[in-house]
CSV table of C-alpha atoms in Angstrom, one decimal:
chain,number,residue,atom,x,y,z
A,218,UNK,CA,26.2,-38.6,21.5
A,219,UNK,CA,27.0,-37.0,18.2
A,220,UNK,CA,23.3,-35.8,18.0
A,221,UNK,CA,23.5,-34.3,21.4
A,222,UNK,CA,26.7,-32.5,20.4
A,223,UNK,CA,25.0,-31.0,17.3
A,224,UNK,CA,22.0,-29.9,19.3
A,225,UNK,CA,24.2,-28.2,21.9
A,226,UNK,CA,26.1,-26.5,19.0
A,227,UNK,CA,22.8,-25.2,17.5
A,228,UNK,CA,21.7,-24.0,21.0
A,229,UNK,CA,25.0,-22.2,21.4
A,230,UNK,CA,24.6,-20.6,18.0
A,231,UNK,CA,21.2,-19.3,18.9
A,232,UNK,CA,22.4,-17.7,22.1
A,233,UNK,CA,25.4,-16.1,20.4
A,234,UNK,CA,23.9,-15.0,17.1
A,235,UNK,CA,20.7,-13.4,18.3
A,236,UNK,CA,22.4,-10.7,20.5
A,237,UNK,CA,24.5,-9.8,17.5
A,238,UNK,CA,21.4,-9.7,15.3
A,239,UNK,CA,19.6,-7.5,17.8
A,240,UNK,CA,22.6,-5.2,18.0
A,241,UNK,CA,22.8,-4.8,14.2
A,242,UNK,CA,19.1,-4.2,13.9
A,243,UNK,CA,19.2,-1.5,16.5
A,244,UNK,CA,22.2,0.0,14.7
A,245,UNK,CA,20.2,0.1,11.4
A,246,UNK,CA,17.6,2.3,13.0
A,247,UNK,CA,14.0,2.4,14.1
A,248,UNK,CA,11.5,1.5,11.4
A,249,UNK,CA,8.1,-0.1,11.6
A,250,UNK,CA,7.7,-3.3,9.5
A,251,UNK,CA,4.7,-1.8,7.9
A,252,UNK,CA,6.8,1.2,6.7
A,253,UNK,CA,9.7,-0.7,5.3
A,254,UNK,CA,10.8,0.4,1.8
A,255,UNK,CA,11.7,-2.4,-0.6
A,256,UNK,CA,15.5,-2.1,0.0
A,257,UNK,CA,15.1,-2.5,3.8
A,258,UNK,CA,12.7,-5.4,3.3
A,259,UNK,CA,15.3,-7.2,1.2
A,260,UNK,CA,17.9,-6.5,4.0
A,261,UNK,CA,15.5,-8.1,6.6
A,262,UNK,CA,15.0,-11.2,4.3
A,263,UNK,CA,18.8,-11.5,3.9
A,264,UNK,CA,19.4,-11.4,7.6
A,265,UNK,CA,16.8,-14.0,8.2
A,266,UNK,CA,18.2,-16.3,5.6
A,267,UNK,CA,21.8,-16.0,6.9
A,268,UNK,CA,20.8,-16.6,10.5
A,269,UNK,CA,18.4,-19.4,9.6
A,270,UNK,CA,21.1,-21.2,7.6
A,271,UNK,CA,23.6,-20.8,10.4
A,272,UNK,CA,21.3,-22.2,13.1
A,273,UNK,CA,20.1,-25.1,11.0
A,274,UNK,CA,23.4,-26.3,9.6
A,275,UNK,CA,26.2,-26.8,12.2
A,276,UNK,CA,28.7,-27.3,9.3
A,277,UNK,CA,28.5,-23.5,8.4
A,278,UNK,CA,31.4,-21.6,10.1
A,279,UNK,CA,29.9,-19.4,12.8
A,280,UNK,CA,32.4,-16.6,12.2
A,281,UNK,CA,31.2,-16.3,8.6
A,282,UNK,CA,27.6,-15.8,9.7
A,283,UNK,CA,28.7,-13.1,12.2
A,284,UNK,CA,30.7,-11.3,9.4
A,285,UNK,CA,27.7,-11.6,7.0
A,286,UNK,CA,25.3,-10.0,9.6
A,287,UNK,CA,27.7,-7.1,10.3
A,288,UNK,CA,28.3,-6.6,6.5
A,289,UNK,CA,24.5,-6.5,5.8
A,290,UNK,CA,23.9,-4.1,8.6
A,291,UNK,CA,26.7,-1.8,7.3
A,292,UNK,CA,25.2,-2.0,3.8
A,293,UNK,CA,21.8,-0.9,5.0
A,294,UNK,CA,23.3,1.9,7.0
A,295,UNK,CA,25.3,3.1,4.0
A,296,UNK,CA,22.2,2.9,1.8
A,297,UNK,CA,20.1,5.0,4.3
A,298,UNK,CA,22.8,7.7,4.4
A,299,UNK,CA,22.9,7.8,0.6
A,300,UNK,CA,19.1,8.0,0.4
A,301,UNK,CA,19.2,11.1,2.6
A,302,UNK,CA,21.9,12.8,0.4
A,303,UNK,CA,20.7,11.8,-3.1
A,304,UNK,CA,17.1,11.6,-4.4
A,305,UNK,CA,18.5,9.9,-7.5
A,306,UNK,CA,19.7,6.9,-5.6
A,307,UNK,CA,16.3,6.8,-3.8
A,308,UNK,CA,14.6,6.3,-7.2
A,309,UNK,CA,17.0,3.4,-8.0
A,310,UNK,CA,16.5,1.4,-4.9
A,311,UNK,CA,12.9,2.0,-3.8
A,312,UNK,CA,9.4,2.6,-5.3
A,313,UNK,CA,8.2,6.1,-6.0
A,314,UNK,CA,5.0,7.4,-4.4
A,315,UNK,CA,2.0,7.2,-6.8
A,316,UNK,CA,-1.2,9.1,-6.8
A,317,UNK,CA,-4.0,6.5,-7.3
A,318,UNK,CA,-7.0,8.6,-6.5
A,319,UNK,CA,-7.5,12.3,-7.5
A,320,UNK,CA,-10.7,14.3,-7.0
A,321,UNK,CA,-12.7,11.2,-6.2
A,322,UNK,CA,-11.6,9.3,-9.3
A,323,UNK,CA,-9.1,6.5,-9.9
A,324,UNK,CA,-5.9,7.4,-11.7
A,325,UNK,CA,-5.8,4.4,-14.0
A,326,UNK,CA,-2.2,4.8,-15.4
A,327,UNK,CA,-0.7,4.8,-11.9
A,328,UNK,CA,-2.8,1.9,-10.7
A,329,UNK,CA,-1.7,-0.1,-13.7
A,330,UNK,CA,1.9,0.9,-13.0
A,331,UNK,CA,1.7,-0.2,-9.4
A,332,UNK,CA,-0.3,-3.3,-10.4
A,333,UNK,CA,-3.0,-2.5,-7.9
A,334,UNK,CA,-6.6,-3.5,-8.6
A,335,UNK,CA,-9.8,-1.5,-7.9
A,336,UNK,CA,-10.6,-3.8,-5.0
A,337,UNK,CA,-7.2,-3.3,-3.5
A,338,UNK,CA,-7.6,0.5,-3.3
A,339,UNK,CA,-11.2,0.3,-2.2
A,340,UNK,CA,-10.2,-2.0,0.7
A,341,UNK,CA,-7.5,0.3,1.8
A,342,UNK,CA,-9.9,3.3,1.7
A,343,UNK,CA,-12.4,1.3,3.9
A,344,UNK,CA,-9.7,0.7,6.4
A,345,UNK,CA,-9.5,4.5,6.7
A,346,UNK,CA,-13.3,4.7,7.3
A,347,UNK,CA,-13.9,6.0,3.7
A,348,UNK,CA,-16.8,4.3,2.0
A,349,UNK,CA,-17.4,6.9,-0.7
A,350,UNK,CA,-14.6,7.8,-3.2
A,351,UNK,CA,-16.2,11.2,-3.7
A,352,UNK,CA,-14.9,12.1,-0.3
A,353,UNK,CA,-11.2,11.7,-1.4
A,354,UNK,CA,-9.3,14.7,-2.7
A,355,UNK,CA,-6.1,12.6,-3.2
A,356,UNK,CA,-4.8,9.2,-2.2
A,357,UNK,CA,-1.1,8.4,-2.5
A,358,UNK,CA,0.3,4.9,-2.6
A,359,UNK,CA,3.5,5.2,-0.6
A,360,UNK,CA,6.8,3.2,-1.3
A,361,UNK,CA,6.0,1.0,1.7
A,362,UNK,CA,2.6,0.0,0.2
A,363,UNK,CA,0.6,2.1,2.7
A,364,UNK,CA,-2.1,4.5,1.4
A,365,UNK,CA,-2.0,8.1,2.4
A,366,UNK,CA,-5.3,9.9,2.1
A,367,UNK,CA,-6.3,13.6,1.9
A,368,UNK,CA,-10.0,14.1,2.2
A,369,UNK,CA,-11.8,16.9,0.5
A,370,UNK,CA,-12.0,20.1,2.6
A,371,UNK,CA,-15.8,20.1,2.9
A,372,UNK,CA,-15.5,16.6,4.4
A,373,UNK,CA,-13.0,17.6,7.1
A,374,UNK,CA,-13.4,21.3,7.9
A,375,UNK,CA,-15.9,20.9,10.8
A,376,UNK,CA,-17.2,18.1,13.0
A,377,UNK,CA,-20.7,17.2,14.1
A,378,UNK,CA,-19.6,18.2,17.6
A,379,UNK,CA,-18.7,21.7,16.3
A,380,UNK,CA,-22.1,22.1,14.8
A,381,UNK,CA,-23.9,20.4,17.7
A,382,UNK,CA,-25.6,18.0,15.3
A,383,UNK,CA,-26.7,14.4,15.8
A,384,UNK,CA,-24.7,11.7,14.1
A,385,UNK,CA,-26.2,10.3,10.9
A,386,UNK,CA,-25.2,7.3,8.8
A,387,UNK,CA,-21.9,7.8,6.8
A,388,UNK,CA,-22.3,8.2,3.1
A,389,UNK,CA,-21.9,4.9,1.2
A,390,UNK,CA,-21.2,4.3,-2.5
A,391,UNK,CA,-21.6,1.1,-4.4
A,392,UNK,CA,-19.4,-0.1,-7.2
A,393,UNK,CA,-21.6,-0.5,-10.3
A,394,UNK,CA,-18.9,-0.8,-13.0
A,395,UNK,CA,-15.5,-2.4,-12.7
A,396,UNK,CA,-13.2,-2.4,-15.7
A,397,UNK,CA,-16.0,-2.0,-18.2
A,398,UNK,CA,-18.2,-4.7,-16.6
A,399,UNK,CA,-21.6,-3.8,-15.1
A,400,UNK,CA,-22.0,-5.2,-11.5
A,401,UNK,CA,-25.4,-6.7,-12.1
A,402,UNK,CA,-25.9,-8.1,-8.6
A,403,UNK,CA,-25.1,-4.8,-7.0
A,404,UNK,CA,-27.6,-3.0,-9.2
A,405,UNK,CA,-30.3,-5.6,-8.4
A,406,UNK,CA,-29.8,-5.0,-4.7
A,407,UNK,CA,-30.3,-1.3,-5.4
A,408,UNK,CA,-33.5,-2.0,-7.4
A,409,UNK,CA,-31.8,-0.8,-10.6
A,410,UNK,CA,-31.0,-2.4,-13.9
A,411,UNK,CA,-28.1,-2.5,-16.3
A,412,UNK,CA,-30.3,-0.7,-18.8
A,413,UNK,CA,-30.8,2.1,-16.4
A,414,UNK,CA,-27.0,2.4,-15.9
A,415,UNK,CA,-26.3,2.3,-19.6
A,416,UNK,CA,-28.9,5.1,-20.1
A,417,UNK,CA,-27.1,7.2,-17.5
A,418,UNK,CA,-23.8,6.7,-19.2
A,419,UNK,CA,-25.3,7.4,-22.6
A,420,UNK,CA,-26.7,10.7,-21.4
A,421,UNK,CA,-23.1,11.7,-20.4
A,422,UNK,CA,-21.7,10.5,-23.7
A,423,UNK,CA,-19.6,7.8,-22.1
A,424,UNK,CA,-19.4,4.3,-23.7
A,425,UNK,CA,-19.4,1.4,-21.2
A,426,UNK,CA,-16.1,0.0,-22.5
A,427,UNK,CA,-14.4,3.3,-21.6
A,428,UNK,CA,-15.5,3.1,-18.0
A,429,UNK,CA,-12.7,1.9,-15.6
A,430,UNK,CA,-14.8,2.3,-12.5
A,431,UNK,CA,-18.2,3.8,-11.6
A,432,UNK,CA,-19.9,4.0,-8.2
A,433,UNK,CA,-23.3,5.1,-7.2
A,434,UNK,CA,-24.1,6.8,-3.8
A,435,UNK,CA,-27.3,6.7,-1.9
A,436,UNK,CA,-28.6,9.8,-3.7
A,437,UNK,CA,-28.1,8.0,-7.0
A,438,UNK,CA,-25.2,10.2,-8.0
A,439,UNK,CA,-22.7,8.5,-10.3
A,440,UNK,CA,-18.9,8.9,-9.9
A,441,UNK,CA,-17.1,7.7,-13.0
A,442,UNK,CA,-13.5,7.1,-13.8
A,443,UNK,CA,-12.7,6.8,-17.5
A,444,UNK,CA,-9.6,4.8,-18.8
A,445,UNK,CA,-8.0,7.5,-20.9
A,446,UNK,CA,-9.1,10.7,-19.1
A,447,UNK,CA,-6.2,13.1,-18.4
A,448,UNK,CA,-6.2,14.0,-14.7
A,449,UNK,CA,-3.8,16.8,-13.6
A,450,UNK,CA,-1.6,15.5,-10.8
A,451,UNK,CA,0.7,17.5,-8.5
A,452,UNK,CA,4.4,16.4,-8.3
A,453,UNK,CA,5.4,14.0,-5.5
A,454,UNK,CA,8.8,13.2,-4.2
A,455,UNK,CA,10.4,10.5,-2.1
């Protein structure tokens, strides 16, 4: 009998707390989960923890949970208002946007700051149908973790339909150096060798250990990012 009473209490809490949670979520505003900044993500986690604890433990006072949900919702609303009014506060409670690719080259200091690897960025580019970094004018890692991409003008100005041309295979590039290490298997599949690659780097006066990333396109053109190369970057704001 005691178990049945507890189960009914849990059921009652579910039916009363979720309408309140829905109302508070609607009050906080529309935001895609994929676009949540770090502060809002913490808010969602907090709400989930509070509601989960209330449902799972009948000993917790229901009114306390309701108060906590309302307080968390008000905190998020206050923070969103302050974010609009003050950029300084925005810098304190969320990540800043970072340029991770400029003129077809990785921006190593910003990737290190964001703790993103080469493979992370390449995967995100492929999701946007970009398989050759040389096509990218600028890629920005947003506070939400999404990647915003600006393609080079010559890659976007006209379409095949505009020129009435038949579709050809998209340009591909292959990673041949990652963090100073030659990708031997990739070179073998391209019928090339590490010696050939080192010769190409030597002709450009670039030591292998200074290469953060290098890719090779189908025309055997090398695109190289050097660790300590200074790349002029435009200012970005939240």
